[in-house]
PDB file of N, CA and C in Angstrom:
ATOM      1  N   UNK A   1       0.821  -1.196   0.000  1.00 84.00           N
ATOM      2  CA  UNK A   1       0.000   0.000   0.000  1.00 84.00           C
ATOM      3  C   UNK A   1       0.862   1.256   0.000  1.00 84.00           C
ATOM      4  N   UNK A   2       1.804   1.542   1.098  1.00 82.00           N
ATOM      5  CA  UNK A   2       2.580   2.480   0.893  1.00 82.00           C
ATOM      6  C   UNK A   2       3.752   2.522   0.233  1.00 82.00           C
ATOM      7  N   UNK A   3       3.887   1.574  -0.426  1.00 80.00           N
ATOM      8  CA  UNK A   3       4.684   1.189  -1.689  1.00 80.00           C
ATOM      9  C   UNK A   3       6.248   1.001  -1.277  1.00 80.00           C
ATOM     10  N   UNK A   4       6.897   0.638   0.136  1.00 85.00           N
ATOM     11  CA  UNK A   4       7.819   0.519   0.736  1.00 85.00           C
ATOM     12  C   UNK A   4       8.504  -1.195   0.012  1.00 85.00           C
ATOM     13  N   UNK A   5       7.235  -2.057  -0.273  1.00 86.00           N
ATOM     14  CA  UNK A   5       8.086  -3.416  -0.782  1.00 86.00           C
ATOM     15  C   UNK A   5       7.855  -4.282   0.204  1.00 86.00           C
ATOM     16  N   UNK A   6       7.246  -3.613   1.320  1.00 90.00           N
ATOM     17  CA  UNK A   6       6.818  -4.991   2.548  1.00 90.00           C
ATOM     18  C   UNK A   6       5.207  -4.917   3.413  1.00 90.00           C
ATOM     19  N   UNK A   7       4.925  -5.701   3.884  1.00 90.00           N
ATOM     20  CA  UNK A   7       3.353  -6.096   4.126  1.00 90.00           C
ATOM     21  C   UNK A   7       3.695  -5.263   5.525  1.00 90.00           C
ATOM     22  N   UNK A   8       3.079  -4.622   6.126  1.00 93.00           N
ATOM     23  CA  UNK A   8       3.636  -4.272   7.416  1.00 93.00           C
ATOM     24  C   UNK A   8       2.342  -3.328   8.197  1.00 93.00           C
ATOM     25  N   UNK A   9       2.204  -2.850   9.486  1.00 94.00           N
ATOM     26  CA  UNK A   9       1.325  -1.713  10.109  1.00 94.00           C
ATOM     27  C   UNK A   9       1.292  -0.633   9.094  1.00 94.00           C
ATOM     28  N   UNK A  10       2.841  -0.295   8.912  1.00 93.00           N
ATOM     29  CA  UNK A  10       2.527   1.054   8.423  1.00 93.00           C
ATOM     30  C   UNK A  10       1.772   1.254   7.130  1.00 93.00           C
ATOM     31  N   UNK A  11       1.457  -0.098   6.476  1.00 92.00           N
ATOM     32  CA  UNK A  11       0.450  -0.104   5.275  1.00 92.00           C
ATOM     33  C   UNK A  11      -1.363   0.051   5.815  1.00 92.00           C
ATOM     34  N   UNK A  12      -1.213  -0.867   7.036  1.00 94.00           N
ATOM     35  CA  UNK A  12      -2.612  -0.534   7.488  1.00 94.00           C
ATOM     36  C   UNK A  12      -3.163   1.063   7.929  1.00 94.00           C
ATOM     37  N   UNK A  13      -2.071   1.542   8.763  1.00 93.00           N
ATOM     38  CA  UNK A  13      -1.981   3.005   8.827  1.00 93.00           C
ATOM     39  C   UNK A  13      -2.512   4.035   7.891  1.00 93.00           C
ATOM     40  N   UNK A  14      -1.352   3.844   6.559  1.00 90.00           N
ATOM     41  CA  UNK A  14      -1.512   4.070   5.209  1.00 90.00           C
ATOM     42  C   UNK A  14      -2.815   4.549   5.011  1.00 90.00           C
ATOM     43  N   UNK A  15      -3.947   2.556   5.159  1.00 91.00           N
ATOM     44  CA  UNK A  15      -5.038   3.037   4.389  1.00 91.00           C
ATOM     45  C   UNK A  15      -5.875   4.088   5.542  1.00 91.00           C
ATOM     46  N   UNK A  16      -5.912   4.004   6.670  1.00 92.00           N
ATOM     47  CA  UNK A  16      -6.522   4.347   7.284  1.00 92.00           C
ATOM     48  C   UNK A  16      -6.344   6.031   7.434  1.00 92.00           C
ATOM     49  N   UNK A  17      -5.004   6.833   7.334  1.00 90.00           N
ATOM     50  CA  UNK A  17      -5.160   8.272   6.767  1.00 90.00           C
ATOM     51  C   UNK A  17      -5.638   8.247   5.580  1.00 90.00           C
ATOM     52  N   UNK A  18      -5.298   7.839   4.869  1.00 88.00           N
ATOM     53  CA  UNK A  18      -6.169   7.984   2.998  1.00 88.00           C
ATOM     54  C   UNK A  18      -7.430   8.091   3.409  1.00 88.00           C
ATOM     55  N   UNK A  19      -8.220   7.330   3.852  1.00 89.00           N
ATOM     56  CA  UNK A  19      -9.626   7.201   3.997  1.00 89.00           C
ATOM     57  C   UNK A  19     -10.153   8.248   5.008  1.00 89.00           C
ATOM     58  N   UNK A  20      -9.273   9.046   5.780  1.00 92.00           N
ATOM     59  CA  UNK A  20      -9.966  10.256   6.502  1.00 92.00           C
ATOM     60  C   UNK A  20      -8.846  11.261   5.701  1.00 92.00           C
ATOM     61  N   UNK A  21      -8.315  11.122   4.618  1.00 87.00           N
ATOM     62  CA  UNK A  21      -8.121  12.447   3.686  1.00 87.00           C
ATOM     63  C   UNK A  21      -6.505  12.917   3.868  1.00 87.00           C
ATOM     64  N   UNK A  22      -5.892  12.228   4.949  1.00 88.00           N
ATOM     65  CA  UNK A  22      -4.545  12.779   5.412  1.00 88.00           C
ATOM     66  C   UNK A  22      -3.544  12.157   4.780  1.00 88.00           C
ATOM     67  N   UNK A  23      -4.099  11.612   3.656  1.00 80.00           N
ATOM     68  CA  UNK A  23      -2.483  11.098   2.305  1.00 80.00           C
ATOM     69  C   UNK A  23      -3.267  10.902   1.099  1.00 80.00           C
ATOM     70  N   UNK A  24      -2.066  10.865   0.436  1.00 77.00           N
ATOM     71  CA  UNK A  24      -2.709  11.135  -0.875  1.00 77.00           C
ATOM     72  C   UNK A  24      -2.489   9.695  -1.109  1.00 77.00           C
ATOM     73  N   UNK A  25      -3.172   9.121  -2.027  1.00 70.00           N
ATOM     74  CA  UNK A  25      -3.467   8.220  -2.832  1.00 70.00           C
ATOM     75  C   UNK A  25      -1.622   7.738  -3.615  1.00 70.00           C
ATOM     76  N   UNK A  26      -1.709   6.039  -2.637  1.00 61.00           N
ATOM     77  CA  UNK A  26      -0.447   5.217  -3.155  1.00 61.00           C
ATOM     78  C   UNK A  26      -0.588   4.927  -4.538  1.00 61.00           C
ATOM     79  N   UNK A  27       0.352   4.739  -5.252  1.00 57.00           N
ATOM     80  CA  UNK A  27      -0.138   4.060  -6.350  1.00 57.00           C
ATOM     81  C   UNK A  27       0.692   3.733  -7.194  1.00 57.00           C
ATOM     82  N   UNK A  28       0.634   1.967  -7.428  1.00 54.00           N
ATOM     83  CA  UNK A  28       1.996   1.400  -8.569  1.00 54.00           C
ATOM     84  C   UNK A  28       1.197   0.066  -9.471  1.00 54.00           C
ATOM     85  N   UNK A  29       0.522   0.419 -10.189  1.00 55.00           N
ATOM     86  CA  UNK A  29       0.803   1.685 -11.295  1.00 55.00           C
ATOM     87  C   UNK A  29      -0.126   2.882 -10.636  1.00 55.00           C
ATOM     88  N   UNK A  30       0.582   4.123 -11.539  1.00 52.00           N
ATOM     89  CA  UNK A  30      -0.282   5.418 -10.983  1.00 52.00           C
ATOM     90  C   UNK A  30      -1.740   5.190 -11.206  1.00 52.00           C
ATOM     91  N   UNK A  31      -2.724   5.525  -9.993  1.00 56.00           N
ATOM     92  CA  UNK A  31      -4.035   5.385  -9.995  1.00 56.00           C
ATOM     93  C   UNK A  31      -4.677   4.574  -9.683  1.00 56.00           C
ATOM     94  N   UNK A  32      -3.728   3.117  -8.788  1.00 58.00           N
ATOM     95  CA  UNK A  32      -4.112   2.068  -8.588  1.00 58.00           C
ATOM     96  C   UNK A  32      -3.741   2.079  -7.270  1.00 58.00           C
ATOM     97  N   UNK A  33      -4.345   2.069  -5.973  1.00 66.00           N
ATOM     98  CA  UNK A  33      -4.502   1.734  -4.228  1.00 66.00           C
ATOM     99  C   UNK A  33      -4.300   0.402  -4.198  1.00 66.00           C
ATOM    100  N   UNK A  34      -2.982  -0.671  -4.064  1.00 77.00           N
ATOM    101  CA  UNK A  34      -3.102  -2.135  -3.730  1.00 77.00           C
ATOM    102  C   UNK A  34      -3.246  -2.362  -2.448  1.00 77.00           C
ATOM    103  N   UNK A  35      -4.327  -2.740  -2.215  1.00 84.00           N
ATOM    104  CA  UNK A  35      -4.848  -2.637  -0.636  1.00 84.00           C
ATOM    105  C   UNK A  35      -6.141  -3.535  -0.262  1.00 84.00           C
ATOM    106  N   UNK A  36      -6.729  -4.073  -1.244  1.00 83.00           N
ATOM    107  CA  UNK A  36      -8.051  -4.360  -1.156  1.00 83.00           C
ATOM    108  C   UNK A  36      -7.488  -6.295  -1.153  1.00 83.00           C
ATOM    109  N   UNK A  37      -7.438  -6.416   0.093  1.00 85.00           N
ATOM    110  CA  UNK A  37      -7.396  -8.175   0.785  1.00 85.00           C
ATOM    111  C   UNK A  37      -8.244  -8.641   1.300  1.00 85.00           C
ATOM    112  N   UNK A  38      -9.340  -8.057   1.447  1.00 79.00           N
ATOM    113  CA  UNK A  38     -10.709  -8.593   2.143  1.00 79.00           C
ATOM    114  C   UNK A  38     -12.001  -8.011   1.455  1.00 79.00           C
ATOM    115  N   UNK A  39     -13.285  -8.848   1.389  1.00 76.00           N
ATOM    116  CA  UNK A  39     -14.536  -8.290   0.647  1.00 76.00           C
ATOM    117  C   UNK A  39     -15.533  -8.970   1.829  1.00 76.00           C
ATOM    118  N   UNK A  40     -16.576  -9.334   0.937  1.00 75.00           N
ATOM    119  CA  UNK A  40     -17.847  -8.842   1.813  1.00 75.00           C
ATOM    120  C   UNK A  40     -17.805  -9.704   3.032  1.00 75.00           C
ATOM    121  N   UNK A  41     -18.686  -9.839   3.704  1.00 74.00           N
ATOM    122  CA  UNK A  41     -18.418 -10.723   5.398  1.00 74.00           C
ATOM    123  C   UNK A  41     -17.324 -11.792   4.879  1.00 74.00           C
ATOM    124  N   UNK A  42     -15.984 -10.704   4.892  1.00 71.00           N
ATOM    125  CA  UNK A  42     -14.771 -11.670   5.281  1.00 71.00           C
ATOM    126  C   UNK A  42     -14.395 -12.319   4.201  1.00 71.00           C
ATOM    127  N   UNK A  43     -15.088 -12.217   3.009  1.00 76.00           N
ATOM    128  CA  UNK A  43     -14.628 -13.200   1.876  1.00 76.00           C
ATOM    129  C   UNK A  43     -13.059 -12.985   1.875  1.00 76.00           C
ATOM    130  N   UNK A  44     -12.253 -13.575   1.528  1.00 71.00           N
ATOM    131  CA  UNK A  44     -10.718 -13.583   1.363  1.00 71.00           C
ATOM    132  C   UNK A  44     -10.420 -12.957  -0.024  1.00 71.00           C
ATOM    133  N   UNK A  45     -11.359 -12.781  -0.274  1.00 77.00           N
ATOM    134  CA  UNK A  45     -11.203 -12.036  -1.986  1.00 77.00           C
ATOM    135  C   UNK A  45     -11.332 -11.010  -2.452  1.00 77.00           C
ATOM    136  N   UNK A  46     -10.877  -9.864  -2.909  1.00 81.00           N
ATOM    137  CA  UNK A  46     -10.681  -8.499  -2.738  1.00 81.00           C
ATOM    138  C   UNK A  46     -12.050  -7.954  -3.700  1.00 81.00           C
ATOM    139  N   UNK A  47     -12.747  -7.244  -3.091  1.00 83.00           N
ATOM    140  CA  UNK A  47     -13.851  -6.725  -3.581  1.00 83.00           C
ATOM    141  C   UNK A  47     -14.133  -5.467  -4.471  1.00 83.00           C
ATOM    142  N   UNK A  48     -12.654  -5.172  -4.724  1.00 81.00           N
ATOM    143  CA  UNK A  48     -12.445  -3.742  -5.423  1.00 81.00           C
ATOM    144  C   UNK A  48     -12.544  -2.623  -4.912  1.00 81.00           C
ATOM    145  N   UNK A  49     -12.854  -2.711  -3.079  1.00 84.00           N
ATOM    146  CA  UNK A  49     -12.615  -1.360  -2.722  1.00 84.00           C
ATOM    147  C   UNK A  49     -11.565  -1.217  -1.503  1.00 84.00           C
ATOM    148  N   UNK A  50     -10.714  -0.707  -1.752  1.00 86.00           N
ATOM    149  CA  UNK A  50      -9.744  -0.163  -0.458  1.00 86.00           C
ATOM    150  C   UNK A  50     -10.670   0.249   0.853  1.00 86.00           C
ATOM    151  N   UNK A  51     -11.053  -0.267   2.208  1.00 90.00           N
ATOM    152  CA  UNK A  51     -11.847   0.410   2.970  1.00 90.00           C
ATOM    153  C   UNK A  51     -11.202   0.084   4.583  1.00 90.00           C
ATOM    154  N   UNK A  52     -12.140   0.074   5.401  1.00 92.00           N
ATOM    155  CA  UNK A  52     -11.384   0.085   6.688  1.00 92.00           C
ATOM    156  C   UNK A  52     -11.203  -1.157   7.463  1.00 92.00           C
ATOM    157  N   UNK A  53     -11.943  -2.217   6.599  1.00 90.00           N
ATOM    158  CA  UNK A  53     -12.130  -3.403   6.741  1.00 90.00           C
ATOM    159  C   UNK A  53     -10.897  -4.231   5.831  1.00 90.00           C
ATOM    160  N   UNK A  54     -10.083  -3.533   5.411  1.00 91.00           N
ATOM    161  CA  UNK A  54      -8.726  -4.207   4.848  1.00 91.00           C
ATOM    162  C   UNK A  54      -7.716  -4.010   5.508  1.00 91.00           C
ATOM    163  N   UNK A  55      -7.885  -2.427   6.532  1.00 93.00           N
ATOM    164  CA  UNK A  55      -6.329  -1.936   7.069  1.00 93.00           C
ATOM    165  C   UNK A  55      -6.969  -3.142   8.092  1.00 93.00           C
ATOM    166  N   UNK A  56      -8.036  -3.013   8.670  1.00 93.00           N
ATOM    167  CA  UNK A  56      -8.193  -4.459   9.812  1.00 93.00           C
ATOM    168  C   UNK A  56      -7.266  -5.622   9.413  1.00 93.00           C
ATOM    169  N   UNK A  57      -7.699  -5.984   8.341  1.00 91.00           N
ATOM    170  CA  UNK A  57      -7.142  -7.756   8.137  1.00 91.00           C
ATOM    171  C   UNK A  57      -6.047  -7.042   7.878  1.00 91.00           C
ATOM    172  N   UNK A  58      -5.198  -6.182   7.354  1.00 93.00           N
ATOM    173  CA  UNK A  58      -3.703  -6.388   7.410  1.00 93.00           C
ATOM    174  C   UNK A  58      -3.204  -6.228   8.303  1.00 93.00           C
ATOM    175  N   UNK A  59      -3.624  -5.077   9.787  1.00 94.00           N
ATOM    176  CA  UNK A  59      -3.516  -4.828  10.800  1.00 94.00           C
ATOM    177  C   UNK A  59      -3.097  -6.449  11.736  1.00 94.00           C
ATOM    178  N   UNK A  60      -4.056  -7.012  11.445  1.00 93.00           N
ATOM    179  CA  UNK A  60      -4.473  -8.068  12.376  1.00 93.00           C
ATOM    180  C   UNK A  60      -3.234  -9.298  11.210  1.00 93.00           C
ATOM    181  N   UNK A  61      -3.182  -9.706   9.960  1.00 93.00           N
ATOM    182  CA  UNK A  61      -2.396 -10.248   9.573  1.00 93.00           C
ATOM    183  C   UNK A  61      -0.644 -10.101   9.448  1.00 93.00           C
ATOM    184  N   UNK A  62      -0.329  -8.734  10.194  1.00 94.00           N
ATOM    185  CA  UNK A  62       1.003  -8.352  10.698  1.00 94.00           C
ATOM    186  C   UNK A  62       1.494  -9.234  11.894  1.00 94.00           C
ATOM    187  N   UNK A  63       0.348  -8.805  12.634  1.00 94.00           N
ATOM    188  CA  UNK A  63       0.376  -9.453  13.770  1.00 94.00           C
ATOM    189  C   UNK A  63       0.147 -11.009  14.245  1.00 94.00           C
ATOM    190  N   UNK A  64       0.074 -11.534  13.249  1.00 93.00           N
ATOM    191  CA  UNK A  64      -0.201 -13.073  13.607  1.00 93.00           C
ATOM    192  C   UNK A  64      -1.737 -13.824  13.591  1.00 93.00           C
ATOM    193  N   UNK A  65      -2.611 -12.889  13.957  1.00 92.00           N
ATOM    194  CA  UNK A  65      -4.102 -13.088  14.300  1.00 92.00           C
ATOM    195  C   UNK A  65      -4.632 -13.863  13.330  1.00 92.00           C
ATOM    196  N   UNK A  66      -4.184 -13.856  11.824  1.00 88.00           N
ATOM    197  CA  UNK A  66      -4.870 -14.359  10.529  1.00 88.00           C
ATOM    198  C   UNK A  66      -3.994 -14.996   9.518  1.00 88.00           C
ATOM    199  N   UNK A  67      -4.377 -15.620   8.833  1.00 85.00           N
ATOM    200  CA  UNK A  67      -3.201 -15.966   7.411  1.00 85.00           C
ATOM    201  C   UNK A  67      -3.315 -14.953   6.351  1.00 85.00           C
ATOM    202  N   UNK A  68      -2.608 -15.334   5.458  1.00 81.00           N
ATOM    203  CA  UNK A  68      -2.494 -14.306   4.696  1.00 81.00           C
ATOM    204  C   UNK A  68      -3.465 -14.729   3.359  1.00 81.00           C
ATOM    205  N   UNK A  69      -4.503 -13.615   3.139  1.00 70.00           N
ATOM    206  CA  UNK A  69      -5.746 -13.991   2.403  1.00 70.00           C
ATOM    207  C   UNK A  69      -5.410 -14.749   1.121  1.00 70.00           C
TER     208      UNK A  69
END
């Protein structure tokens, strides 16, 4: 997400200022947010939207809590 090259908090972070307006929009390729690891109740399959329910599962998949979708 923040385009550093590793899965980490500071990507969950990331999405979570973007989404209250305090960063601008990651993007590789330009115009593209890679962020979207979780969809509707929990599906493991990315639903096409970057939201607050992805910095969760990466939040929580840093930390051990989950596998990796």
């Amino acid at each position: 997400v923040n385009g550093d090259g590793f899965v980490d908090r500071m990507d969950a972070d990331y999405i979570s200022r973007y989404l209250a307006g305090l960063e601008p929009e990651a993007s590789n390729p330009p115009g593209v947010m890679v962020g979207d690891v979780i969809g509707e109740a929990g599906d493991p399959v990315g639903n096409g939207v970057v939201d607050l329910m992805d910095a969760l599962y990466i939040a929580k998949y840093t930390s051990g809590r989950v596998e990796e979708p």
